[in-house]
Structure formats: C-alpha cells, structure tokens
Coordinates of C-alpha atoms in Angstrom, one line a residue:
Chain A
X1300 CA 153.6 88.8 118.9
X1301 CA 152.8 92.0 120.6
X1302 CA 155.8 93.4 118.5
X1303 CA 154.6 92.3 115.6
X1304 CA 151.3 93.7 116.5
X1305 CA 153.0 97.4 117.1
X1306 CA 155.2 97.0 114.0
X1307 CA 152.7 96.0 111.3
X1308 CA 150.3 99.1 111.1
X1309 CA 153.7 101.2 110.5
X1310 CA 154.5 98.8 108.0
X1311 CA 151.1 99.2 106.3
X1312 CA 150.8 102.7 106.4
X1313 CA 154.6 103.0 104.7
X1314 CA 153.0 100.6 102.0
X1315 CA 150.0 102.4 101.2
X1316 CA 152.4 105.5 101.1
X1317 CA 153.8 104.2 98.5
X1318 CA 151.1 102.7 96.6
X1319 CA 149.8 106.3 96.5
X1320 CA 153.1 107.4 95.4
X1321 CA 153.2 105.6 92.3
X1322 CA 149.3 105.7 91.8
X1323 CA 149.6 106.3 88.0
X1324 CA 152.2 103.0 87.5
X1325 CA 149.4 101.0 89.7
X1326 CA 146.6 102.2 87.0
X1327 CA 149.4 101.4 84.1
X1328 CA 149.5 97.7 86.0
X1329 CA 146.2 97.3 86.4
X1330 CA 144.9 98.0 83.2
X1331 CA 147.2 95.4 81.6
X1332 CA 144.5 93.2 83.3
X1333 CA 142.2 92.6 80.5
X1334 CA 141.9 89.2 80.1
X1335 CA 138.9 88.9 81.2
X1336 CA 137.3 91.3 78.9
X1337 CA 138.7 89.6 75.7
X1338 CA 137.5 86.7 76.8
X1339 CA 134.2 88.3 77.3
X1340 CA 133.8 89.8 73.3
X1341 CA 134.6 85.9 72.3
X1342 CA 131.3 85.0 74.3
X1343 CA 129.6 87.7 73.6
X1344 CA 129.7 86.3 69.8
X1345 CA 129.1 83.3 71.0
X1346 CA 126.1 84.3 72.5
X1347 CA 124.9 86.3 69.9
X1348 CA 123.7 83.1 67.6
X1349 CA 122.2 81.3 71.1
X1350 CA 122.9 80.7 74.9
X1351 CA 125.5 78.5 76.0
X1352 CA 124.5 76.3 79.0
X1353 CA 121.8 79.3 80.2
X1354 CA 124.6 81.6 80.0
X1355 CA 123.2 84.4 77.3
X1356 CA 124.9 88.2 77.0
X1357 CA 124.4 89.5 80.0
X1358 CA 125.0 86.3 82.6
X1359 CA 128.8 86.4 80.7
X1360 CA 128.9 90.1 80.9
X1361 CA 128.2 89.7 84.6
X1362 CA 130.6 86.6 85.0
X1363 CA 133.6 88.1 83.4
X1364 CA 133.4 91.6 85.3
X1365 CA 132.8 89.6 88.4
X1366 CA 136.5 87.6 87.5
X1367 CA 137.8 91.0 86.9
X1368 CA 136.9 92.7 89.9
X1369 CA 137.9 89.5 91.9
X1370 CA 141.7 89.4 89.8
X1371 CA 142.3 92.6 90.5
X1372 CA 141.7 92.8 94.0
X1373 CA 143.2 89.5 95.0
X1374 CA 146.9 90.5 92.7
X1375 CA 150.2 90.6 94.6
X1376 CA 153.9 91.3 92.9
X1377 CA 155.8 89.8 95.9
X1378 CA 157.4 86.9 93.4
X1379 CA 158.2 89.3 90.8
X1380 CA 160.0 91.5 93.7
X1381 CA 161.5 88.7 95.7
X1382 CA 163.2 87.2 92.5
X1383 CA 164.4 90.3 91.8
X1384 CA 165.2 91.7 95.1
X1385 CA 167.5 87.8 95.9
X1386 CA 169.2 88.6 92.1
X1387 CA 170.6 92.0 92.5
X1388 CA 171.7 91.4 96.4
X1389 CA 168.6 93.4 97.8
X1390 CA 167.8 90.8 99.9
X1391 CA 170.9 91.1 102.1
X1392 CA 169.9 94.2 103.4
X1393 CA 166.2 93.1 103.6
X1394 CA 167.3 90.4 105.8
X1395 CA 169.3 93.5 107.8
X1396 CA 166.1 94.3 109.1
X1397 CA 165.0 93.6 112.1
X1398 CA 161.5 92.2 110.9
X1399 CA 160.9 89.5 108.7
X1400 CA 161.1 90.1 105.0
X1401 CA 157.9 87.9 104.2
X1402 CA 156.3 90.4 107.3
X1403 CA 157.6 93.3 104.8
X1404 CA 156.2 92.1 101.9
X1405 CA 153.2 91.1 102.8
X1406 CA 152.5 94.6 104.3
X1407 CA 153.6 96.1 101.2
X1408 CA 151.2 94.1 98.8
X1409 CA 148.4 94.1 101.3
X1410 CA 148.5 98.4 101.6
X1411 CA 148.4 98.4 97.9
X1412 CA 144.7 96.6 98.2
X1413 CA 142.5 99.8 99.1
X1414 CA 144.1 101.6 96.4
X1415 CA 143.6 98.6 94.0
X1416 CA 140.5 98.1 95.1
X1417 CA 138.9 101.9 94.7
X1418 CA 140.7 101.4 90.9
X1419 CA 138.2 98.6 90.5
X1420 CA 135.3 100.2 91.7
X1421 CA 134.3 101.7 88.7
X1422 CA 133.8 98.2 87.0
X1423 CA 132.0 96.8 90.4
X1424 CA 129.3 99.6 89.3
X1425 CA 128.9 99.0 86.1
X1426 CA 128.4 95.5 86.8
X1427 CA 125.9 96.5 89.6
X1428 CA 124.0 98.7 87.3
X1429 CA 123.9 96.6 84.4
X1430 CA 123.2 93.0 85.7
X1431 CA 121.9 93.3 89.2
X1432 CA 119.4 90.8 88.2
X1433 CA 122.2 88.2 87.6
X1434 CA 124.1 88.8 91.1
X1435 CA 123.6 87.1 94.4
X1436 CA 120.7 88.8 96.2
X1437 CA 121.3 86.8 99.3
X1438 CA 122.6 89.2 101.9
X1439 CA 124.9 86.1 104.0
X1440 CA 126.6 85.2 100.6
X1441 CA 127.3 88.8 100.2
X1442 CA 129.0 89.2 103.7
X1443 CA 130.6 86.4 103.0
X1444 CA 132.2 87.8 99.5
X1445 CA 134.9 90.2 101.3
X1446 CA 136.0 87.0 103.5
X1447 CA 136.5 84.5 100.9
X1448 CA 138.7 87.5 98.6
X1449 CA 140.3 87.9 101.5
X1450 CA 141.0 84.1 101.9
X1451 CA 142.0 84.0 98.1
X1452 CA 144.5 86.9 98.6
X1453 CA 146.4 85.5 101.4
X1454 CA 146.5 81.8 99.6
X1455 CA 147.8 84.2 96.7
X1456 CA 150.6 85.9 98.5
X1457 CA 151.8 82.8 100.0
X1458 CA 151.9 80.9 96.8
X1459 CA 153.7 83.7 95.6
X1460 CA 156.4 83.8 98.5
X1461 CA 156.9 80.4 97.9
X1462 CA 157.7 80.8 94.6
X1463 CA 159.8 83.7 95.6
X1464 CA 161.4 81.4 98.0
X1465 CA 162.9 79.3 95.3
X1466 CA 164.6 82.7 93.6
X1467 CA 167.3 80.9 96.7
X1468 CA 167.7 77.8 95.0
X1469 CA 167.2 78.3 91.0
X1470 CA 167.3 81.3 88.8
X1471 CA 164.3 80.6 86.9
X1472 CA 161.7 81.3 89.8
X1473 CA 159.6 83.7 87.7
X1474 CA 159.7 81.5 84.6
X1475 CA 157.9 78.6 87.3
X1476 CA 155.5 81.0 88.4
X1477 CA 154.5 81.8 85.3
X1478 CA 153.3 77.9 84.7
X1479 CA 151.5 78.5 88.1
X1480 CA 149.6 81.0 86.3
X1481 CA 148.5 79.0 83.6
X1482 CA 147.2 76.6 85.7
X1483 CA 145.9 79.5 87.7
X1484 CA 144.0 80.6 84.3
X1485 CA 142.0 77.4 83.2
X1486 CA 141.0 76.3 86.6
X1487 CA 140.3 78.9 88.8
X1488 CA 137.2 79.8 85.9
X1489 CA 139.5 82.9 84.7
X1490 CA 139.4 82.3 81.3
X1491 CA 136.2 80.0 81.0
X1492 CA 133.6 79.1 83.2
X1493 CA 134.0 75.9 85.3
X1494 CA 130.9 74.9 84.2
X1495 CA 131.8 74.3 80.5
X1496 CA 134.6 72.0 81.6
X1497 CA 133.5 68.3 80.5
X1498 CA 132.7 66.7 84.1
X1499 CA 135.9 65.2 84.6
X1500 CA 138.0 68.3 83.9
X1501 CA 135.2 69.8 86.7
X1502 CA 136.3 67.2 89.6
X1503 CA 140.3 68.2 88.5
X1504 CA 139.3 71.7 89.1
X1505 CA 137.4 70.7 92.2
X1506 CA 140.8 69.0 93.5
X1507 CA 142.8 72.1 92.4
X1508 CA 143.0 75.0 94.8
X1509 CA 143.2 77.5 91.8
X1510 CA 138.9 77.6 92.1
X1511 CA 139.5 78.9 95.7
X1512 CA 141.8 81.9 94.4
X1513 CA 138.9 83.4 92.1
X1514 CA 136.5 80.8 91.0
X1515 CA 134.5 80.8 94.3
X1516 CA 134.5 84.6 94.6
X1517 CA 133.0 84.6 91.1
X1518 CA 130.4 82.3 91.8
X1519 CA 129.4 83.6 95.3
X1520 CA 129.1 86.9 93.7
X1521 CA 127.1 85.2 90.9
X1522 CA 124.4 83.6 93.5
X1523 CA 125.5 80.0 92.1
X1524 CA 126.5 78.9 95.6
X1525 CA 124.7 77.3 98.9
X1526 CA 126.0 78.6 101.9
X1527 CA 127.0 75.0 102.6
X1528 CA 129.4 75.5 99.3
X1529 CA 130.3 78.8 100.8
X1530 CA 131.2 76.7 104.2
X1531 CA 132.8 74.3 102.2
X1532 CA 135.1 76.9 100.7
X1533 CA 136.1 78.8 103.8
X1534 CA 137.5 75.4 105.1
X1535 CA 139.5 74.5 101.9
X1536 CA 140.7 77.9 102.3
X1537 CA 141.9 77.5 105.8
X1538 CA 143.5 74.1 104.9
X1539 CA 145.6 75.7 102.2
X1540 CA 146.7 78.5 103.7
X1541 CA 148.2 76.6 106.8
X1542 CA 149.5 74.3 104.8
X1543 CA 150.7 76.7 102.5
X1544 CA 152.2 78.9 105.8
X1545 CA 154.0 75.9 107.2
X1546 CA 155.7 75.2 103.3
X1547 CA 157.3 79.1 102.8
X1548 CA 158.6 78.9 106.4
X1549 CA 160.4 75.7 105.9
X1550 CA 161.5 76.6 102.3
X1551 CA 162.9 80.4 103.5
X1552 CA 164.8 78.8 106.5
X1553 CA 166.4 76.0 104.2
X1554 CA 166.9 79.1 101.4
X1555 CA 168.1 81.6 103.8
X1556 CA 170.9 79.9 104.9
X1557 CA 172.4 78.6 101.7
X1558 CA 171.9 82.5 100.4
X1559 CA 174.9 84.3 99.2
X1560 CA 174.6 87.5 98.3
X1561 CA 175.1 88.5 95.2
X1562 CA 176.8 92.5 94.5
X1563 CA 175.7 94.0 98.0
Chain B
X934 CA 173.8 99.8 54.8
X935 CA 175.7 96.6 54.8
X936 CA 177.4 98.0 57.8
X937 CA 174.0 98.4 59.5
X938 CA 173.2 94.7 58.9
X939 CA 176.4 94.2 60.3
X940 CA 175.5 95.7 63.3
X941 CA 172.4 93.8 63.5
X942 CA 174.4 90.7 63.7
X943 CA 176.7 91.9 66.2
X944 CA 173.8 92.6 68.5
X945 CA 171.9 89.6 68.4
X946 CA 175.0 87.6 68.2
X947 CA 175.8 89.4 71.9
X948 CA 172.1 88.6 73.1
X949 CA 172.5 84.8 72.2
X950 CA 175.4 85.0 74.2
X951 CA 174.2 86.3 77.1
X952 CA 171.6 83.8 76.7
X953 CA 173.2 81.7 76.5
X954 CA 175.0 81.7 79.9
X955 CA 172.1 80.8 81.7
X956 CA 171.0 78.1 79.9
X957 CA 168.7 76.5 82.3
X958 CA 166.6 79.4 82.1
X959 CA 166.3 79.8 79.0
X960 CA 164.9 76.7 78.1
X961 CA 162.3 76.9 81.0
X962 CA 161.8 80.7 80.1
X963 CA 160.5 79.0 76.4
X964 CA 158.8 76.4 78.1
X965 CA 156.7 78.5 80.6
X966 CA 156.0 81.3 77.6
X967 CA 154.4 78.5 75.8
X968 CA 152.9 77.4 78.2
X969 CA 150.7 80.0 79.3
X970 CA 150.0 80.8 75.8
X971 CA 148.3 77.4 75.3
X972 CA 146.3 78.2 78.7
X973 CA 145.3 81.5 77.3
X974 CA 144.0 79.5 74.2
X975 CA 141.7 77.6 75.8
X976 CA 138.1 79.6 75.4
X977 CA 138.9 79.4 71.7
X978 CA 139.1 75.2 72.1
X979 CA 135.7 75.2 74.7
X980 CA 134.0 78.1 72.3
X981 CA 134.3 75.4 69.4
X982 CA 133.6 72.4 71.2
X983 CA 130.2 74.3 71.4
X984 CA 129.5 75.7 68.2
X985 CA 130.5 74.7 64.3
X986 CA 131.5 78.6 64.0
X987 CA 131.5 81.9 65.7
X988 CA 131.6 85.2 64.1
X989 CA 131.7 83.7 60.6
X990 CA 134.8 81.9 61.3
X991 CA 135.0 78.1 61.9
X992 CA 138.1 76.5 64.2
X993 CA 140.1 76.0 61.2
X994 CA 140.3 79.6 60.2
X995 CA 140.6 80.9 63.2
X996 CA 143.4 78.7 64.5
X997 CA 145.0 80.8 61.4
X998 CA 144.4 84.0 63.4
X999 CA 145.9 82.2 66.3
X1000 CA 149.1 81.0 64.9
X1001 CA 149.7 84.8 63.3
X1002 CA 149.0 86.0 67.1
X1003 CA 151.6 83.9 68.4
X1004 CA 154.1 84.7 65.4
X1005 CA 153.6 88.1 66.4
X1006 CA 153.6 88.0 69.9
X1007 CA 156.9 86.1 69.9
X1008 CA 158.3 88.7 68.1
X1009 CA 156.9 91.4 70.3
X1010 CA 159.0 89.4 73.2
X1011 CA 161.6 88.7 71.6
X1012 CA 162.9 91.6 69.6
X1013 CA 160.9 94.4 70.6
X1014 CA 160.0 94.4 74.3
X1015 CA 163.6 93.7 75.5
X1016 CA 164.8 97.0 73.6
X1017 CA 161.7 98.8 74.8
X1018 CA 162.9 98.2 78.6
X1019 CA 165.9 99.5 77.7
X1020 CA 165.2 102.5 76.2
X1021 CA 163.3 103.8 79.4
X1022 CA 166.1 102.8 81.3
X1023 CA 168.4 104.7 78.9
X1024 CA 166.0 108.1 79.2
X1025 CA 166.1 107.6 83.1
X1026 CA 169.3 107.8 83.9
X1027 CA 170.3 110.1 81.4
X1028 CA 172.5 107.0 79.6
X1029 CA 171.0 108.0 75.9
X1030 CA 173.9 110.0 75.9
X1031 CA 176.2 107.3 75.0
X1032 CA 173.7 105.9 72.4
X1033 CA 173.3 109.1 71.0
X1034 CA 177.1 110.0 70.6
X1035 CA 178.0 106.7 68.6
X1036 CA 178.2 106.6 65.2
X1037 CA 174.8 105.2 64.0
X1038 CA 171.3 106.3 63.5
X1039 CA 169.8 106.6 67.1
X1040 CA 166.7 105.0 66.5
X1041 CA 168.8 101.5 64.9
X1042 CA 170.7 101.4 68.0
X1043 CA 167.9 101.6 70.2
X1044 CA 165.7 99.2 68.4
X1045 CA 168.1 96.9 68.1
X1046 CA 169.8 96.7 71.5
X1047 CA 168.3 93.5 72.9
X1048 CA 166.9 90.2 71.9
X1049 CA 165.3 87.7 74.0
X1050 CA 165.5 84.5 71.9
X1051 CA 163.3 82.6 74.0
X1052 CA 160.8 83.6 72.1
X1053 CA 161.5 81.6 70.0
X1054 CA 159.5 78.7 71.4
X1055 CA 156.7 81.0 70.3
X1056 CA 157.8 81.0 67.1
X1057 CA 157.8 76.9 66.8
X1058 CA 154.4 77.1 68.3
X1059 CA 152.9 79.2 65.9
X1060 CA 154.3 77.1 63.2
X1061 CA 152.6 74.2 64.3
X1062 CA 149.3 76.0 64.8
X1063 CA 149.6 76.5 61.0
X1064 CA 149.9 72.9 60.1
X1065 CA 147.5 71.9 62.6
X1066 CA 145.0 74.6 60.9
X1067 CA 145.3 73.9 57.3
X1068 CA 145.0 70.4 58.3
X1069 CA 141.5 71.3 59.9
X1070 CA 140.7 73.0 57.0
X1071 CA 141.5 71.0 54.4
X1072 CA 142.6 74.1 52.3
X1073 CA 146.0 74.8 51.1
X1074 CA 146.8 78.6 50.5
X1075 CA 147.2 79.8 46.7
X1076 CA 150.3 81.2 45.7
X1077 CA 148.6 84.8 45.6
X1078 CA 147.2 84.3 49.1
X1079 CA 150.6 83.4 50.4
X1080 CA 152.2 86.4 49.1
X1081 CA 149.2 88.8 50.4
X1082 CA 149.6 87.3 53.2
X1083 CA 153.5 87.7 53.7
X1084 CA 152.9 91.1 52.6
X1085 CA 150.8 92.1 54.8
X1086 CA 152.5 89.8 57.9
X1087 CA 155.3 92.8 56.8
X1088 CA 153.0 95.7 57.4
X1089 CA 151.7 94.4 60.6
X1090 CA 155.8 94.0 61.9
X1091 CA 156.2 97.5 60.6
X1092 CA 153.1 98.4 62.7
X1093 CA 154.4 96.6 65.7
X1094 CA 157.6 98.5 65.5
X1095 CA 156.1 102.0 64.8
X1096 CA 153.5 101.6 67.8
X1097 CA 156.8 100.5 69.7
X1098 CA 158.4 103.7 68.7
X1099 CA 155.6 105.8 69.8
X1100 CA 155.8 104.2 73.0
X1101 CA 159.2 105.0 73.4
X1102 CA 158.6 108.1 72.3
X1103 CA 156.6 109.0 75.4
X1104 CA 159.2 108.2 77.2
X1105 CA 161.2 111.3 76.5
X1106 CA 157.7 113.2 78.2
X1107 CA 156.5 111.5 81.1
X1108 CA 159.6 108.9 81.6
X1109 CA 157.6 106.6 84.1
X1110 CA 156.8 104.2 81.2
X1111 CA 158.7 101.1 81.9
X1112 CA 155.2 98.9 82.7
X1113 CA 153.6 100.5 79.8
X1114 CA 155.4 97.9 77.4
X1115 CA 153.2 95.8 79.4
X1116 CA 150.1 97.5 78.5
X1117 CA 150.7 98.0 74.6
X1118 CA 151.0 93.6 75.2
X1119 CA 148.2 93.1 76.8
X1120 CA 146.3 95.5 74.2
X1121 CA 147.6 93.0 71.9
X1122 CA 146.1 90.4 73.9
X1123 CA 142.9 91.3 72.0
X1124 CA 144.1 90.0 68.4
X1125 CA 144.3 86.5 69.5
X1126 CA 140.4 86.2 68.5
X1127 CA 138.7 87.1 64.9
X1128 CA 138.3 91.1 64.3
X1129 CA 134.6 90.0 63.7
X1130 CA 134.1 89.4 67.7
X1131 CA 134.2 93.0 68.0
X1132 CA 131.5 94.9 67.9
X1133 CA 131.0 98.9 67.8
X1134 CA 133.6 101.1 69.0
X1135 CA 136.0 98.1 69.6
X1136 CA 135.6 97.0 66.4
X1137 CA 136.4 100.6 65.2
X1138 CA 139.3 101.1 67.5
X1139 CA 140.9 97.7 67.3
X1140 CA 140.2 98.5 62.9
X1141 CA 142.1 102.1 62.9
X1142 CA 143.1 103.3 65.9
X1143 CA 145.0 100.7 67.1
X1144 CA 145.1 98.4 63.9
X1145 CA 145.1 95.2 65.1
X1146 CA 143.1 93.7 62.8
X1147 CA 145.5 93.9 60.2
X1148 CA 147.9 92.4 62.3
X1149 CA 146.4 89.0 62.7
X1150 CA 143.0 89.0 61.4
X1151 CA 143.5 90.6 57.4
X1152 CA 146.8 88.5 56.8
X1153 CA 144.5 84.9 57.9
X1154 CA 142.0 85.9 55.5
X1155 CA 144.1 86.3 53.2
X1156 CA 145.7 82.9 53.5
X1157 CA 141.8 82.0 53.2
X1158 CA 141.9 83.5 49.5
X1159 CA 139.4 85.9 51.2
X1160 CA 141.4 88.9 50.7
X1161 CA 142.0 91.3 47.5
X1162 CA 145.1 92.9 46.1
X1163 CA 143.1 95.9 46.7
X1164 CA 142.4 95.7 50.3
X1165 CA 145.9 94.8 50.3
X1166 CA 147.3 97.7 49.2
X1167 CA 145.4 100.2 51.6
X1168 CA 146.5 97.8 54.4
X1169 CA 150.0 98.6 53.4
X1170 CA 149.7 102.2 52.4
X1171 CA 148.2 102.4 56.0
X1172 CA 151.2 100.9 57.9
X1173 CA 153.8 103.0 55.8
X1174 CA 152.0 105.9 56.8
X1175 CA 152.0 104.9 60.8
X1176 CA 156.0 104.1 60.2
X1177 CA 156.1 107.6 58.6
X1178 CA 154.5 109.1 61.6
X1179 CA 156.3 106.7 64.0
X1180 CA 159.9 108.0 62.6
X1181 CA 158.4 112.0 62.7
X1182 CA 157.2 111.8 65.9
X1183 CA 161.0 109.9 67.1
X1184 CA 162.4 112.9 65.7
X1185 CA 160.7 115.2 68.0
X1186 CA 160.8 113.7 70.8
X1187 CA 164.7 112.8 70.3
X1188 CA 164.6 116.8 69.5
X1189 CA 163.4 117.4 73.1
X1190 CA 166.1 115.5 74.9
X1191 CA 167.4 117.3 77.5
X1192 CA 169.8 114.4 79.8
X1193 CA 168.7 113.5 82.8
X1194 CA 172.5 113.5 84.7
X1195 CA 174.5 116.5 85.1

C-alpha cells in the first residue's frame, strides 16, 4: 500500500503528460461527443409548439448541457485500449511491469480528467450564464456534484476494465461494450430524460446502475434531487463499485493466466 | 474500366474474407451496431409518443429520414471509414508509396481498400425502417418520387465520399487525423432528425456547408412526393460540384506528398 501510495502520483503526472501531449487528438475525441446536442435541436422543436412535462426551451437547454458536461468528464478509453493492447501482444509487456496494469490504466484515464475537464468548461459557462435560474441553487447538492462524478467515473472505469478483461477470453470485447453503451444511452437519461419514461420503464432505470453513471449528476446539477436522493445515490454508488472491484479482480486473475500472447 | 470494376471485386472479395475468419465477431459486431443504433433512436419514439408531429413532420415521415440515415450510415462504416483508417495509416508511415507506384488511379485504390461488411446489419435495418414507415403512412411512393429519390440517395453517396476525400486530404497536412473519421460520423449524427429541427446557423450549416440535409432529409421528401425535379436538379448539380472540388483538392494534396520514411 505505501508503494502504491509513492508509485501512483508518478503514474499520474506521466498520464497527464501525455494527455497534454496529444491535447489536439483529445479536442478531436471530445468533440465527437455531440449526442447530447442533437438530442437537444429535436426538443427544442418539440418545445417550440408547447412544454413537455414542465420542460420548455431553456429547462432542455439546461438538461442536455448538464449531460454533456457530466459525459465528458466521466469518459475513459481503457476498454478500447485494453482490447487492443491483449490483441497486438502489448499486454505482455504491460504485465512486465512491476505495477499492476489496471493501476496503469486507471492512472492514465484519470490524468486525462483535468485536461478533459478544462475542455468542457466552456459549455459549463454557457450553461451557467444562460439558465442559472434552472440549476441547483442549493450549496450541499453542489458540493456534493464533484463527489457523485467522481463516483460515476470510477463505476465507469471499472465497467470498462471489465469489459477489457474479457479481450482474455473472446475477441469481440469492444463489440459487448458497445451494447453496454446502449444501455448506457436510454437509461442513464443520456438521450431522454428519465422522466418521460412511462413509470415502469422509470423503476427498470431505477434498478439499472446506468442512472448512477450520469443521470444523478444531471439531476443534482438540475436541483431535482433531496439530499436524501443524493444520500441514496452515494450508497448505490459505493455498492457498485465494490462490487464492481471484486468482479475485474477475479475476472483478470482467471484471464491472466489463460493469456497467451499474441506477436510479442 | 471493366478492369477497375474488376478490381473492385477483388477487394471486397479479400475483405469478406478476412471477415470472414473471425466469424464470431462479425456477427456480434452487426448485432451490437444495430443495437446501439436502435438506442440512439429512442428520443424520436418518446418525442412522438408526445406529439402527433414535430417540425412539420409526423412519425411516419420521419422514420423515412431515419431509415435513409441508417442506409447511409452503414455505408459510411462499411465502405468508407475502414479505407479512411487506412489511408492515415498509409500517410504515416510513409506506406503510400506502394499504393502510389501500382498501376491504378491512386484515389481508386485508396477508396477502395477496405470493407467492413458488418454493416450490413445496418443495411437490413434500414430496410425495415422503410416498410415499417410506409406502413405508418399509409402512402406508397410514385414512380417519379422513387426515382428523385434514388437520384438524389446518389448525390448524397457522392457527397459522403467527396467529404471523405477531403478528410483524407488533410491528412497529407497535419497527419494526426486518424480520430477525425470519428468526428466527420458523429457530425453525421445530426441527419438522423428532420432538417426542419434546425434552426439558424445550424440550419444553414447543416443546408450548405456541410449538406446534410440533402443526404437524408431532401431524398425522404421526396419519397413524400414533396419534392420537384427542379429542386432535384440543384441538389445534384451541388454534389457534382463538391466531387469536383473533392477530386481537385486530392490532386493537390497528393501533389504535396513528400514520404514519410527515408
């Protein structure tokens, strides 16, 4: 542990290093996250003729910069660089090293965050300047915010590194991720708002941790949550990612050792 | 000619194979495409659960605009993209060399060299958003809509390509491109809805600049009988011009190649 504790900070500073190196690919990668404001112009239409369920222009203006703010802060790669990285026989020298690959990662994605994050800022201000009257004005909630992205980050990562994990077992790992995300889309509130979701479609989403990933972000930011909700959600949270920690270290011991390397 | 179309076959006959070979994946690869195409869909489906119409288009209609988005986007994946990556990777290491040196146009080789077919799914899925939207609006095509609208399905491939091209272009300048294949997609992202969402500049930008609207919503209209032989024409007169510019500006760049070994 006290290794760990002496190693990481190297590890981060190396990440953001390179994050910094390859700042104009970052931008490239983060402006193909527009999703959100597609789905916004649809609304926007929508809203033109009449509100839907109290959401007029500007609540769907604020929810949908909110998502996007959240999305891009709470983004990793690590599946995209693990499947890779197990394919063309990368991983054998990863596994060289004497700290854990995960540890490596994670450090990697995590230094890209600040970087990621300042990228972003531009929308957080025009959402600020815009629809201050639609955000949370409840200072707790807003302390709260940085914890519960944080919380949605790591549950990212490790979903992702599990994923990853499988790049061991089955070639298609990226192709299984990719109907992660579409779960990830219609129930976290990434594409729509929960709240238009008929009210069983609501308590599948409630059951589903994809809400904890961006939805409750979103909604904290938006003011639509108690602080017992926001309790609520830091415990889910929690729940997940131990459970979720447990999961990849099982799956990478059983992958590891069935590994063979491909090329080296 | 004929030996061109030749080497067309060749090349997607080698893709298939390599396909092929990892057969697993490629049907989950189709599988997981469609997939989250259907989860992208899914404001259009709550949108009209709401309302009768948005934007002057009822679901119907724009499940048209839908299925040419999908038709189009599994073309992007599967014929253009895969060659796109390529390319890069070509201009990188200085490998061009040996595409330039054979015996074919350049820019046919290039375009050419890969195929992902499962993209395919895409293809099936679009199809049955088609049925599923003339059955919604109980309106078949007339033959003149149908041709417009093939027509102009042409123009919008020819766009595809030539925006593709400048792309690749770029390449030979700043060579760091290969994740903006991923942008010009998710650019494309935005033709999934009816032009008539946009407002103001976007509407503007996503009408000239960037023509998407011609690529999904103009070719649905037509279908809709909505659309004159007039409007047609510009549409087409304006895609042969972006080709025309496309093939210019490949020229150039290709002009400018300096390899990146020895």
């Amino acid at each position: 542990m006290r290794r760990l504790l002496a190693i990481y900070p190297t590890l981060l500073r190396v990440g953001f290093a390179s994050a910094l190196a390859y700042r104009a690919e970052l931008l490239v990668w983060m402006l193909t996250t527009n999703l959100p404001l597609i789905n916004l112009a649809l609304w926007s239409a929508v809203a033109r003729e009449a509100p839907v369920h109290g959401y007029g222009t500007p609540e769907f203006v604020a929810y949908y910069l909110s998502t996007q703010v959240v999305r891009l802060v709470t983004s990793a790669w690590v599946v995209w660089e693990m499947t890779t990285d197990v394919r063309q026989g990368v991983m054998a020298m990863r596994l060289l090293r004497p700290v854990h690959p995960l540890l490596d990662y994670s450090a990697e994605n995590l230094a890209a965050v600040p970087l990621r994050a300042m990228l972003a800022l531009p929308i957080a201000v025009i959402l600020v300047v815009l629809e201050s009257a639609h955000l949370s004005h409840d200072p707790f909630t807003w302390a709260c915010v940085p914890l519960l992205i944080a919380g949605g980050w790591a549950m990212t990562f490790l979903v992702m590194s599990i994923v990853g994990t499988l790049a061991f077992f089955v070639e298609s790992a990226g192709s299984v991720f990719e109907l992660w995300l579409g779960l990830y889309a219609v129930f976290s509130g990434y594409m729509v708002p929960l709240a238009f979701f008929p009210h069983w479609l609501r308590v599948v989403a409630d059951v589903l941790p994809f809400r904890l990933l961006l939805g409750v972000q979103v909604q904290a930011m938006l003011g639509q949550l108690s602080h017992a909700d926001i309790a609520r959600a830091f415990a889910l949270q929690a729940l997940w990612i131990a459970g979720l920690f447990v999961a990849v270290r099982l799956l990478w011991n059983a992958g590891v050792r069935r590994y063979a390397a491909y090329g080296g | 000619m004929l030996r061109y179309l030749r080497l067309v076959g060749i090349q997607v006959r080698a893709s298939l194979l390599l396909a092929m070979q990892y057969r697993v994946e490629f049907v989950v690869q189709g599988f997981a495409g469609l997939f989250w195409s259907a989860a992208t869909f899914v404001p259009l489906f709550v949108v009209f659960g709401k309302r009768p119409s948005v934007a002057g288009w009822s679901f119907g209609q724009a499940l048209l605009v839908l299925a040419f988005f999908l038709l189009l986007r599994s073309l992007l994946d599967g014929a253009v993209n895969p060659s796109l990556v390529q390319v890069v990777e070509h201009i990188r290491q200085g490998t061009l060399d040996f595409v330039l040196m054979k015996p074919a146009d350049a820019q046919f080789l290039v375009s050419t060299a890969k195929f992902d077919p499962s993209a395919l799914s895409g293809t099936f899925g679009a199809f049955g958003l088609f049925g599923w939207a003339f059955w919604k609006t109980h309106h078949a095509p007339s033959p003149g809509g149908v041709v417009i609208a093939l027509l102009l399905l042409a123009a919008a491939v020819a766009l595809l390509y030539s925006i593709w091209i400048l792309v690749v272009s770029s390449a030979f300048y700043v060579v760091r491109v290969d994740n903006l294949s991923y942008l010009f997609t998710s650019i494309f992202d935005a033709a999934r809805w009816p032009a008539s969402v946009f407002r103001g500049i976007l509407h503007f930008v996503f009408t000239f600049v960037i023509p998407l609207a011609l690529m999904t919503t103009y070719p649905a209209e037509a279908l809709l009988s909505r659309f004159t032989w007039s409007d047609a024409a510009a549409s087409i007169g304006g895609a042969l011009a972006f080709a025309a510019v496309a093939r210019l500006t490949w020229r150039g760049a290709l002009a400018k190649y300096t390899s990146a070994s020895s």
